[in-house]
Tab-separated table of C-alpha atoms in Angstrom:
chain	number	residue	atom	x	y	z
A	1	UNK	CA	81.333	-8.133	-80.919
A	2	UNK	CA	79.665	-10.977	-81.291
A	3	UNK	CA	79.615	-14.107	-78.652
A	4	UNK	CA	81.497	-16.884	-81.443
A	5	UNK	CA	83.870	-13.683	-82.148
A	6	UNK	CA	84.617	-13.427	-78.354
A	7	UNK	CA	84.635	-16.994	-77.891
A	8	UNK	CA	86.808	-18.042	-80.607
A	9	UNK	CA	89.502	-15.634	-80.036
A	10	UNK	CA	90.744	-17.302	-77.138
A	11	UNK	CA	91.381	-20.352	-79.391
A	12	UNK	CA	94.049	-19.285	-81.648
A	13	UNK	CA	94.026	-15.461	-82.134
A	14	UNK	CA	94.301	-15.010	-78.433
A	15	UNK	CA	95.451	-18.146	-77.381
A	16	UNK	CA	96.908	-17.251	-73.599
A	17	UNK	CA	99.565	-19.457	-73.346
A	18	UNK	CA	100.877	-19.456	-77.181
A	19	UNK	CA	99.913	-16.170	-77.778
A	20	UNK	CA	99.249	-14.247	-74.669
A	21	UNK	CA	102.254	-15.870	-72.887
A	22	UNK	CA	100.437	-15.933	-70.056
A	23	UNK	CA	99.635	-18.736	-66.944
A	24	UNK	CA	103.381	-20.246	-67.982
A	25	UNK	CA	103.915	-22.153	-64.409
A	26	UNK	CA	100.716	-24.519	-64.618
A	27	UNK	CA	101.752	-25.477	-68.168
A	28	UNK	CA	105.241	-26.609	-67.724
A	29	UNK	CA	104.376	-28.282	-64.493
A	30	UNK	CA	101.183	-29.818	-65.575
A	31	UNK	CA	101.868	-31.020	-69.537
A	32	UNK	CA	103.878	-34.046	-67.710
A	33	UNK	CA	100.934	-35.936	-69.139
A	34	UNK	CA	97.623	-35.482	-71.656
A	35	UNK	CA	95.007	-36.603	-68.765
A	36	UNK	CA	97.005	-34.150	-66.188
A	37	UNK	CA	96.879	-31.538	-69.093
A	38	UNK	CA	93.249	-31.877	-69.625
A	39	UNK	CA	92.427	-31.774	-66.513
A	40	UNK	CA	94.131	-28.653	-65.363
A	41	UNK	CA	92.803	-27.358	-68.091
A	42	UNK	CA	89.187	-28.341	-67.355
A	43	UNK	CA	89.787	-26.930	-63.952
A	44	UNK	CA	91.132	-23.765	-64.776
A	45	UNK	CA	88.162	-23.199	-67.288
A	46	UNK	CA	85.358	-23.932	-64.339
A	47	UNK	CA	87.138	-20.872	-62.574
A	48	UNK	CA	87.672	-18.982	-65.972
A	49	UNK	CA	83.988	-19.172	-66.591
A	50	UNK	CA	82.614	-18.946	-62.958
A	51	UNK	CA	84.876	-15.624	-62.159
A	52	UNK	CA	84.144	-13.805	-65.216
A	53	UNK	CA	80.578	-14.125	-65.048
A	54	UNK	CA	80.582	-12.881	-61.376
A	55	UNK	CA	82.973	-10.164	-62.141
A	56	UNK	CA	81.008	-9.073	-65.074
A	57	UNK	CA	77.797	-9.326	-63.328
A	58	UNK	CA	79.248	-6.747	-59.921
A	59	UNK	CA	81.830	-4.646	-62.444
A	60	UNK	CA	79.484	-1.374	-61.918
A	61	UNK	CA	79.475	-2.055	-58.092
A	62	UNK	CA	83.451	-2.546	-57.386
A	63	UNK	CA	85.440	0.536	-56.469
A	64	UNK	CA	88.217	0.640	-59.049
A	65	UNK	CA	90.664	1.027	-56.176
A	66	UNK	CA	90.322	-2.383	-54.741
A	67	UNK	CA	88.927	-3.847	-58.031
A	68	UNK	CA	92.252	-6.886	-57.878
A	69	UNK	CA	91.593	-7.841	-54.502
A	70	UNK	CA	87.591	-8.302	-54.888
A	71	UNK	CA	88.804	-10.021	-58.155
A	72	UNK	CA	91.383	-12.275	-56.168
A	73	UNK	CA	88.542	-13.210	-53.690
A	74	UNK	CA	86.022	-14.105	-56.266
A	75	UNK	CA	89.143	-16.461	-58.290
A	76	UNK	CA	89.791	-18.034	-55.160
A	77	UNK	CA	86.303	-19.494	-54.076
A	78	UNK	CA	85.979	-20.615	-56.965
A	79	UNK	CA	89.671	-22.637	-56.752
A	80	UNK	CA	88.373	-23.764	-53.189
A	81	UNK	CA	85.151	-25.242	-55.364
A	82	UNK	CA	86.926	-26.809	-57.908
A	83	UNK	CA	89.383	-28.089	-55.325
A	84	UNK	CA	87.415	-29.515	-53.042
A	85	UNK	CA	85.437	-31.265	-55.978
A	86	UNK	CA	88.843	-32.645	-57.721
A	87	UNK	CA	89.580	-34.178	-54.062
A	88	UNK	CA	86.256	-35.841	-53.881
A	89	UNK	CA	85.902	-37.245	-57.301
A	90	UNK	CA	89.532	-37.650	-58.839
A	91	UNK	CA	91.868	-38.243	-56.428
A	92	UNK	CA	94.913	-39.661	-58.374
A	93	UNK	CA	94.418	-36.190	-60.544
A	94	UNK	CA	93.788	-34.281	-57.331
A	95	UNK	CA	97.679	-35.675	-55.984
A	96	UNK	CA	99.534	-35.347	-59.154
A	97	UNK	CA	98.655	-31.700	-59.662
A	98	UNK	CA	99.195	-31.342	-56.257
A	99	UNK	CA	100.095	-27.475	-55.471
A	100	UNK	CA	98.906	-26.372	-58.879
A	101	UNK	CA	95.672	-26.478	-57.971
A	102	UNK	CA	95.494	-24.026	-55.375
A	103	UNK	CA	97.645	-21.687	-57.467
A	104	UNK	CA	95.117	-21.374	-60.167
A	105	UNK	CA	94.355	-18.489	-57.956
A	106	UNK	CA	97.784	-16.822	-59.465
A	107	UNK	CA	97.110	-17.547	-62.913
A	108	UNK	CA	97.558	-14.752	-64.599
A	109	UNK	CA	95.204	-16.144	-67.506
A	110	UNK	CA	92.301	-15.802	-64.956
A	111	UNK	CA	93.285	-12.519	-63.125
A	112	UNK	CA	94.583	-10.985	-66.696
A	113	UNK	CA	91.016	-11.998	-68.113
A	114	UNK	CA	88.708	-10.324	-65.360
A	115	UNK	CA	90.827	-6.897	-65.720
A	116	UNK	CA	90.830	-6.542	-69.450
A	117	UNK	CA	87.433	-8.035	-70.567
A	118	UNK	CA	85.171	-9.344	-67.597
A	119	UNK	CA	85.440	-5.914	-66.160
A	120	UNK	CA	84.417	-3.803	-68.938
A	121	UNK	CA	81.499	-6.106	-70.820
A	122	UNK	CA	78.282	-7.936	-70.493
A	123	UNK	CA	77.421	-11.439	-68.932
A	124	UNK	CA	77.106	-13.648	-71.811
A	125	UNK	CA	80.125	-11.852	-74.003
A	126	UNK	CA	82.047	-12.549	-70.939
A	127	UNK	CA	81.661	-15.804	-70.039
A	128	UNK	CA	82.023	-16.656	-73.753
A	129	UNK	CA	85.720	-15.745	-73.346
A	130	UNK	CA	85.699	-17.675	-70.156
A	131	UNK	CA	85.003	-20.414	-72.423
A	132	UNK	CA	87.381	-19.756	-74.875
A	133	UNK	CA	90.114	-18.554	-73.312
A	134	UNK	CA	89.750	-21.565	-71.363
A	135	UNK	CA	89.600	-24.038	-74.016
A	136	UNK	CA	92.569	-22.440	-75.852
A	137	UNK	CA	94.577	-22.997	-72.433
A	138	UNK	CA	93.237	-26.860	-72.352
A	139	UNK	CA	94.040	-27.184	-76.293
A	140	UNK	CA	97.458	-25.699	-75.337
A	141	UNK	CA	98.351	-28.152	-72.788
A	142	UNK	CA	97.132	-30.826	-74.573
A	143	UNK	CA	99.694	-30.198	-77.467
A	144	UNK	CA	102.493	-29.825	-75.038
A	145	UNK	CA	101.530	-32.984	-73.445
A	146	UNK	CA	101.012	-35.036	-76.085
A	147	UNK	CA	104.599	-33.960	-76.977
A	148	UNK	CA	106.189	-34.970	-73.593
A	149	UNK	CA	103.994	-37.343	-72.719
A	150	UNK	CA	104.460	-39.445	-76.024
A	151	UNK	CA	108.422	-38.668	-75.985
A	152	UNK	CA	109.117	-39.022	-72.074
A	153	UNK	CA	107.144	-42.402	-71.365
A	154	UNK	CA	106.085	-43.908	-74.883
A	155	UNK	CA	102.681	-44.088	-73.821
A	156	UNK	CA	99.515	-41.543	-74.308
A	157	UNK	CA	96.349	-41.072	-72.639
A	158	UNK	CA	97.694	-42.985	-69.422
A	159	UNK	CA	94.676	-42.236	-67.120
A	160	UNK	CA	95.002	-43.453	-63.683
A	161	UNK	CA	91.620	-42.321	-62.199
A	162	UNK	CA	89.758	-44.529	-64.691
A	163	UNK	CA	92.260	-47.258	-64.780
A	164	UNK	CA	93.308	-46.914	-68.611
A	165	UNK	CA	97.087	-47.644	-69.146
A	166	UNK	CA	96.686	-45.346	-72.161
A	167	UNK	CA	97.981	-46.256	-75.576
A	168	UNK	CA	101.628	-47.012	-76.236
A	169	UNK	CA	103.415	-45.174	-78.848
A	170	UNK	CA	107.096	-45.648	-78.686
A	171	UNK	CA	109.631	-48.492	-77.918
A	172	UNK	CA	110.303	-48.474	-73.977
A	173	UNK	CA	114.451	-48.059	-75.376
A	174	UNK	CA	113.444	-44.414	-77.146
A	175	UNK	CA	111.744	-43.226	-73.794
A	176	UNK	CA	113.737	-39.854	-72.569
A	177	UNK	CA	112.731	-39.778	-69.026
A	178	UNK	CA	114.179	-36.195	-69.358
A	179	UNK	CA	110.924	-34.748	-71.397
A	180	UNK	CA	108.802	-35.448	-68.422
A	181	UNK	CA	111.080	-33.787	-65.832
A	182	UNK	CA	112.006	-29.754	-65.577
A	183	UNK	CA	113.653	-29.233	-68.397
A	184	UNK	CA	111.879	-30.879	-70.677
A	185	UNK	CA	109.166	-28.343	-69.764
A	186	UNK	CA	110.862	-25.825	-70.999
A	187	UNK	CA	112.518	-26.803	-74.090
A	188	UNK	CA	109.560	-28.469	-75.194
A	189	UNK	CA	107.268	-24.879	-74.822
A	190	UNK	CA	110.463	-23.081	-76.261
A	191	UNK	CA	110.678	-25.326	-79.341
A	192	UNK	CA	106.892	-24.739	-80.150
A	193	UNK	CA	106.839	-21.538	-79.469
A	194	UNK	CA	109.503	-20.933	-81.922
A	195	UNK	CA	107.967	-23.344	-84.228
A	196	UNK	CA	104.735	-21.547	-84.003
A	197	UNK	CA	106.008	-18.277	-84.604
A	198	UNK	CA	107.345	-19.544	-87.754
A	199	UNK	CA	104.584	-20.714	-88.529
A	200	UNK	CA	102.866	-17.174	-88.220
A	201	UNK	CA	105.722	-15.691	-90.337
A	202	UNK	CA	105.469	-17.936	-93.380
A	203	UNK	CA	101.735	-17.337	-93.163
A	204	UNK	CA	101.907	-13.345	-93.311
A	205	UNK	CA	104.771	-13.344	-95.687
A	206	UNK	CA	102.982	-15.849	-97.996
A	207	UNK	CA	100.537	-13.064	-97.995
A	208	UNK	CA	97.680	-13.750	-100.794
A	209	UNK	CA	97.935	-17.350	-100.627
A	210	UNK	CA	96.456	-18.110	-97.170
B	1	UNK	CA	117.264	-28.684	-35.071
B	2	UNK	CA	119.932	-26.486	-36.784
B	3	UNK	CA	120.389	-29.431	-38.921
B	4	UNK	CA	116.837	-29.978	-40.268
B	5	UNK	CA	116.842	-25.546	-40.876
B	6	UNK	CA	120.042	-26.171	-43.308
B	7	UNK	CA	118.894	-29.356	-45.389
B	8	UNK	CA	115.634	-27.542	-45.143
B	9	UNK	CA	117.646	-24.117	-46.620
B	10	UNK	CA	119.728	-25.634	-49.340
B	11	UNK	CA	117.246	-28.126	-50.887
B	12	UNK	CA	114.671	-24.725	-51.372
B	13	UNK	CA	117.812	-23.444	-53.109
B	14	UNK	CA	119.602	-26.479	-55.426
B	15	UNK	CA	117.482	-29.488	-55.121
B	16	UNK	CA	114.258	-28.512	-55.130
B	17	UNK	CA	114.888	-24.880	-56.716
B	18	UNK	CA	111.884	-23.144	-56.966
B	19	UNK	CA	112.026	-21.319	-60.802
B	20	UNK	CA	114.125	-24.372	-62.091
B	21	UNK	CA	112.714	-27.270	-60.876
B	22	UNK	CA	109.336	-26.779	-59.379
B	23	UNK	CA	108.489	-24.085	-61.801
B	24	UNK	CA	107.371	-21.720	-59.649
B	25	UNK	CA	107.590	-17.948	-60.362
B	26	UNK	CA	108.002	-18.152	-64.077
B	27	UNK	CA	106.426	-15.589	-65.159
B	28	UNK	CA	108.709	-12.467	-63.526
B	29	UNK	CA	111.745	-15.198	-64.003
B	30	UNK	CA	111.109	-14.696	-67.952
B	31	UNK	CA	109.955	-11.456	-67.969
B	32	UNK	CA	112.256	-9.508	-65.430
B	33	UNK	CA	115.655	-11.358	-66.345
B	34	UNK	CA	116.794	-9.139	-69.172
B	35	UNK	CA	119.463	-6.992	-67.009
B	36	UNK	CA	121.488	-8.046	-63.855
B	37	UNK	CA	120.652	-5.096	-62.332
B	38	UNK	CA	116.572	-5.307	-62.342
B	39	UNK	CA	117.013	-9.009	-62.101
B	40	UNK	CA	118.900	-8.323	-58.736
B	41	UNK	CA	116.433	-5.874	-56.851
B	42	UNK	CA	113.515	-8.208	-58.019
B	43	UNK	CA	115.186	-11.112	-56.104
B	44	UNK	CA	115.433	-8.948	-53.139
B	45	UNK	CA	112.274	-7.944	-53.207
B	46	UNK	CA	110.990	-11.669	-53.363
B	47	UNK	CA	112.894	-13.089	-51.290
B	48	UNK	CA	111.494	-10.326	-48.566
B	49	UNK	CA	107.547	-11.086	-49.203
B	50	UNK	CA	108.541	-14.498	-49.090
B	51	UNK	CA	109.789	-14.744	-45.867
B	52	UNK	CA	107.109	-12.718	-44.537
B	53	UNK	CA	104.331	-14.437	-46.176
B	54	UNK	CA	105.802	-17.833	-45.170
B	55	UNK	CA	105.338	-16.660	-41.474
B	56	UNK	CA	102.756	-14.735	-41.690
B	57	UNK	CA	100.733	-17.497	-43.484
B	58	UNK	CA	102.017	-19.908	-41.038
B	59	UNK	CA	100.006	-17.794	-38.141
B	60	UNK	CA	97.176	-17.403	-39.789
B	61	UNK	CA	96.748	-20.924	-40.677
B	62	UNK	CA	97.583	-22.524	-37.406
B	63	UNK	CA	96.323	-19.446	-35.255
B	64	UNK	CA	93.012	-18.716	-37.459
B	65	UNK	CA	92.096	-21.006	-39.954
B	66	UNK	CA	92.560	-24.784	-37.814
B	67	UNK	CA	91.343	-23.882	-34.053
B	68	UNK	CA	87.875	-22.490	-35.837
B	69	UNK	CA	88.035	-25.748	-38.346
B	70	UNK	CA	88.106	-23.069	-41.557
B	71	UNK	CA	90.730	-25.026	-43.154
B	72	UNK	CA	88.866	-25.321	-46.644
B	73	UNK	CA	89.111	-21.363	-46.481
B	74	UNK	CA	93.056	-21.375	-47.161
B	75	UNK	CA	93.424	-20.393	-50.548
B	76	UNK	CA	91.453	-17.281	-49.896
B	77	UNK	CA	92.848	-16.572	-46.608
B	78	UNK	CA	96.481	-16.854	-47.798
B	79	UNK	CA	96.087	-14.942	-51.580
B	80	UNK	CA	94.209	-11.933	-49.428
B	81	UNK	CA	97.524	-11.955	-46.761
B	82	UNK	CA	99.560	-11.931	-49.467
B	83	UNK	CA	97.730	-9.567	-51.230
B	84	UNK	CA	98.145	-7.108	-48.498
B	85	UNK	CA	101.360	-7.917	-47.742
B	86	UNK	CA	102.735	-6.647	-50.886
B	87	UNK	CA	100.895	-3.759	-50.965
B	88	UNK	CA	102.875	-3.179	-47.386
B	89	UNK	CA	105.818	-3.853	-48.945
B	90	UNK	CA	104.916	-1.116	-52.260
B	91	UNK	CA	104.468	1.568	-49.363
B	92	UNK	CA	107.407	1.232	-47.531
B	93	UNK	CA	109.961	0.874	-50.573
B	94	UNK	CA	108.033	4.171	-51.869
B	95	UNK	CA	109.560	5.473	-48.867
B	96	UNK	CA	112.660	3.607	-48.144
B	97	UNK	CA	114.105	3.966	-51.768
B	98	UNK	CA	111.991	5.731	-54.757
B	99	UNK	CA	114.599	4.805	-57.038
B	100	UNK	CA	114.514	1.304	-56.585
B	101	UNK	CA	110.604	1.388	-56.346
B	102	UNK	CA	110.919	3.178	-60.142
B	103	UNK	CA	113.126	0.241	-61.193
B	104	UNK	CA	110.757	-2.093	-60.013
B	105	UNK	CA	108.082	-0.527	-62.002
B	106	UNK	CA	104.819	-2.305	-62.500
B	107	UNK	CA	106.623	-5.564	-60.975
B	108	UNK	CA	106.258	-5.234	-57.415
B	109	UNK	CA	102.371	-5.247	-57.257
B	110	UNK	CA	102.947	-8.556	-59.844
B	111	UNK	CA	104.710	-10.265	-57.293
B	112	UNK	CA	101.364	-10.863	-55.378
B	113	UNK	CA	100.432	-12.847	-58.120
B	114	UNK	CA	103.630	-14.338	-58.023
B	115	UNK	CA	103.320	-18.314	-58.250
B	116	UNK	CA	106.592	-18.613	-55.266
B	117	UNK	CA	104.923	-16.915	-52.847
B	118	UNK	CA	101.653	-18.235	-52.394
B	119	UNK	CA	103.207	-21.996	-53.824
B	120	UNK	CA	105.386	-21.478	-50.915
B	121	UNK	CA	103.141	-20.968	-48.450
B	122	UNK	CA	101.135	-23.490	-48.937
B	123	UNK	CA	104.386	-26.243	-49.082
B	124	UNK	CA	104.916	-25.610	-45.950
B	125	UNK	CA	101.201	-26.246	-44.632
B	126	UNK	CA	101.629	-29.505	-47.112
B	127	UNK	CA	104.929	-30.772	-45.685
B	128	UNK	CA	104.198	-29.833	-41.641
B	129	UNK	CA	106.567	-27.132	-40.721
B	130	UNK	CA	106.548	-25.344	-37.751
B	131	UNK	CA	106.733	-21.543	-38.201
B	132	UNK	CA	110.619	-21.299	-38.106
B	133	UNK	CA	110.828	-23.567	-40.826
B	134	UNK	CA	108.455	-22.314	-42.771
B	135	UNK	CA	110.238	-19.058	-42.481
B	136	UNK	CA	113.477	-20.755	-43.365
B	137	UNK	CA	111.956	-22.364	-46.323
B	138	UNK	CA	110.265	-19.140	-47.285
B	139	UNK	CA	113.402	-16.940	-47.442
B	140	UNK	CA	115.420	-20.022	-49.182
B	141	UNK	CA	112.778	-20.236	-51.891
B	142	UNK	CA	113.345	-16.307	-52.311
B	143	UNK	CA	117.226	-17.194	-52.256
B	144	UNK	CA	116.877	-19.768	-55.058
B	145	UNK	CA	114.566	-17.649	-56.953
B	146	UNK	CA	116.803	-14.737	-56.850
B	147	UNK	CA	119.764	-16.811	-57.856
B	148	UNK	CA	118.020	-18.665	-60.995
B	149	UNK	CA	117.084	-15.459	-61.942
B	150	UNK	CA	119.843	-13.385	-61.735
B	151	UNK	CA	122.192	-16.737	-63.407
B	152	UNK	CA	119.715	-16.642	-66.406
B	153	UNK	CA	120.117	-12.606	-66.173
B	154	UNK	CA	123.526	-13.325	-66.784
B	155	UNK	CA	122.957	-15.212	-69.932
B	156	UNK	CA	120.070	-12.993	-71.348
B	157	UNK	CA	122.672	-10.358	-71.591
B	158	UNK	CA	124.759	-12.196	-73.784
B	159	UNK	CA	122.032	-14.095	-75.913
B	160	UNK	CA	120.943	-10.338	-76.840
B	161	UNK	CA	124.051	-9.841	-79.173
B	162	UNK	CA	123.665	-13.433	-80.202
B	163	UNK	CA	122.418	-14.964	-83.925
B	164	UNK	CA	119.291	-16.480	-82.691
B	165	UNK	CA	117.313	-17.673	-85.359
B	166	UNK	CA	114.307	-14.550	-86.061
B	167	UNK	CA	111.760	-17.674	-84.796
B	168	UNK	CA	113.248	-18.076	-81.600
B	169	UNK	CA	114.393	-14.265	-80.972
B	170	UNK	CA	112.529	-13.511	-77.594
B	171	UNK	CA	110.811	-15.985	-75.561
B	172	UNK	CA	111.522	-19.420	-77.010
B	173	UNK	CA	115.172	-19.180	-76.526
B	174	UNK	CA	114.705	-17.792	-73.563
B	175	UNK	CA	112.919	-20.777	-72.627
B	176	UNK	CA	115.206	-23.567	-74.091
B	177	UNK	CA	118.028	-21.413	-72.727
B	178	UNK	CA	116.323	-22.121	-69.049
B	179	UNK	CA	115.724	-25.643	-69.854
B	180	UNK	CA	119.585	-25.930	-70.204
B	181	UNK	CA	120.133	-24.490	-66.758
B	182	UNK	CA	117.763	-26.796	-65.633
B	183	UNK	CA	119.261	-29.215	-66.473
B	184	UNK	CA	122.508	-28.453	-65.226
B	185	UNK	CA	120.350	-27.823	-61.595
B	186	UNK	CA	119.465	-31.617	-62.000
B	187	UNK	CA	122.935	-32.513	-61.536
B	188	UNK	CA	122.062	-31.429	-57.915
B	189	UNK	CA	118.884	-34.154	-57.573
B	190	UNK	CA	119.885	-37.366	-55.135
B	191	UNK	CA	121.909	-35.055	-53.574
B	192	UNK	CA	121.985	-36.445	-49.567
B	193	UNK	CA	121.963	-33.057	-47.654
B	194	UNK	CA	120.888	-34.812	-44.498
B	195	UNK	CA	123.914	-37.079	-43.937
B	196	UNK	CA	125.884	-34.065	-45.107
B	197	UNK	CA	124.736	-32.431	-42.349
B	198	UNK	CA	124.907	-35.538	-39.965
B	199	UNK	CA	121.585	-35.851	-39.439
């Protein structure tokens, strides 16, 4: 398997969250906006990355009865890193995504990915997934956000922690606050998620013509 | 006192419900809510590791973590109490009731990576509250969670014998179904629980 293989599959083939269906509380909470989205996602690939390369690097040392727990311990130092940095350097981020950060320790994208790859293959194969499993997630959230973002305030790319008002797409009288709020969460994931496995369907059924 | 416990109680559970409006515990809300019945003991069994872990995080945050100034150590701290907690929790419904454990399946060790539990715990570092309210919030998250999840049970069942569109069969309308009941929980936002309860 080569390293583009295993770092491209986490793009689209394997995409966690549209494919996978995993790590489904940090996207509906975060996709509230495109800079919340990317960072999350940023965030979430730092750990990604940092805990599948340790994993991969002390597999043949864990005893496979209290593999999840050493796993657990090595995801959550590297939340308390990325934590600690968010809080120093972007605060405004750091307080919108508030809880979520601690609890990348319970995504299952992270915890799923050190089980079923990290643990069974080599440094560099597995930090490529990091990387692309990672990415996928970001690329993910940004579609989702872009979505509610665009629909539930009118503007994009609002970015608070470099002072950009973002750029404004819709008419302040088209705004639905309601896309930026719970529900809008999860209709919006539901409607692409449908949309995207119909997507998949006209593709296999149109067969020949790719 | 008693007043601050109940607006405290029945926010976790309408207001501020944890599946529904703070999307927390997601991922066993879609993926356990197919039957009433599994949906049912899966509440129960969250709603008990949540009140435990909201105390017993409680004491080891304010009895370990602050007095030796280790308080950039809580996310590891609280995911390892957890951890063991449910693995506790595993043993003794082995014991207590095999057939319940079997219907639980592979879902009870999940629950450690359960979003409510540890999200939970850490709330009630974040908003200040001493260890019976954190143990009041705890077991009202659990409460809330059960309830969403055994409501959207409810629904699951019939959607199964529904047309749904072959694009949306599964997941998505699951999803936009619990958007809809979201929604309907935001009819509860605004709500003013403490002059209800004269505070």
């Amino acid at each position: 398997m080569s390293l583009r293989k295993d770092f491209a599959n986490g793009l689209l083939a394997e995409n966690p969250t549209f494919r996978l269906l995993l790590g489904m509380c940090p996207t509906l909470a975060v996709s509230t906006s495109v800079f919340n989205g990317i960072g999350m996602g940023l965030a979430a690939t730092f750990v990604l990355v940092g805990s599948n390369a340790i994993v991969s690097l002390v597999r043949s040392i864990i005893p496979e009865k209290i593999r999840i727990p050493c796993y657990v311990v090595i995801i959550a130092t590297f939340v308390t890193v990325v934590d600690l940095a968010m809080a120093g350097f972007t605060p405004a981020l750091h307080q919108t995504l508030g809880i979520f950060i601690p609890l990348i320790v319970v995504n299952c994208i992270i915890l799923a990915r050190a089980e079923a790859f990290a643990s069974k293959r080599a440094l560099l194969n597995s930090i490529a997934d990091g990387f692309g499993m990672g990415i996928g997630f970001t690329l993910a959230l940004v579609v989702l956000s872009l979505i509610r973002e665009m629909l539930g305030t009118g503007v994009v790319f609002a970015a608070p922690d470099f002072n950009f008002a973002g750029v404004k797409l819709l008419a302040d009288e088209y705004r639905s606050v309601i896309m930026i709020l719970a529900p809008g969460g999860f209709i919006t994931l539901g409607c692409t998620l449908g949309l995207i496995n119909w997507l998949s369907r006209r593709r296999s059924s149109g067969g020949s013509k790719s | 006192m008693v007043a601050k416990l109940m607006v405290i109680f029945f926010s976790a559970i309408l207001i501020n419900n944890f599946v529904l409006t703070r999307f927390l515990g997601i991922c066993p809300f879609l993926g356990v809510s197919q039957q009433i019945e599994t949906a049912i003991g899966m509440g129960l069994a969250v709603v008990f590791v949540l009140t435990l872990a909201s105390a017993m995080t409680w004491v080891v945050q304010h009895l370990i973590l602050v007095p030796l100034g280790l308080g950039f150590l809580q996310t590891v701290a609280f995911i390892l109490v957890i951890a063991a907690l449910v693995q506790l929790v595993e043993m003794v419904i082995q014991k207590v009731s095999p057939t319940l454990y079997k219907a639980l399946g592979v879902y009870l060790p999940l629950i450690t990576t359960n979003c409510a539990v540890l999200g939970a715990a850490v709330l009630n570092i974040r908003e200040g509250y001493t260890l019976v309210e954190s143990t009041v919030h705890g077991a009202a998250a659990g409460v809330g969670f059960t309830m969403a999840i055994v409501l959207f049970a409810g629904i699951r069942e019939r959607l199964a014998y529904s047309p749904v569109p072959v694009s949306f069969k599964g997941f998505p309308i699951a999803l936009v179904t619990a958007g809809l009941l979201s929604i309907a929980f935001l009819g509860f936002a605004g709500f003013n629980l403490g002059k209800l309860f004269g505070m």
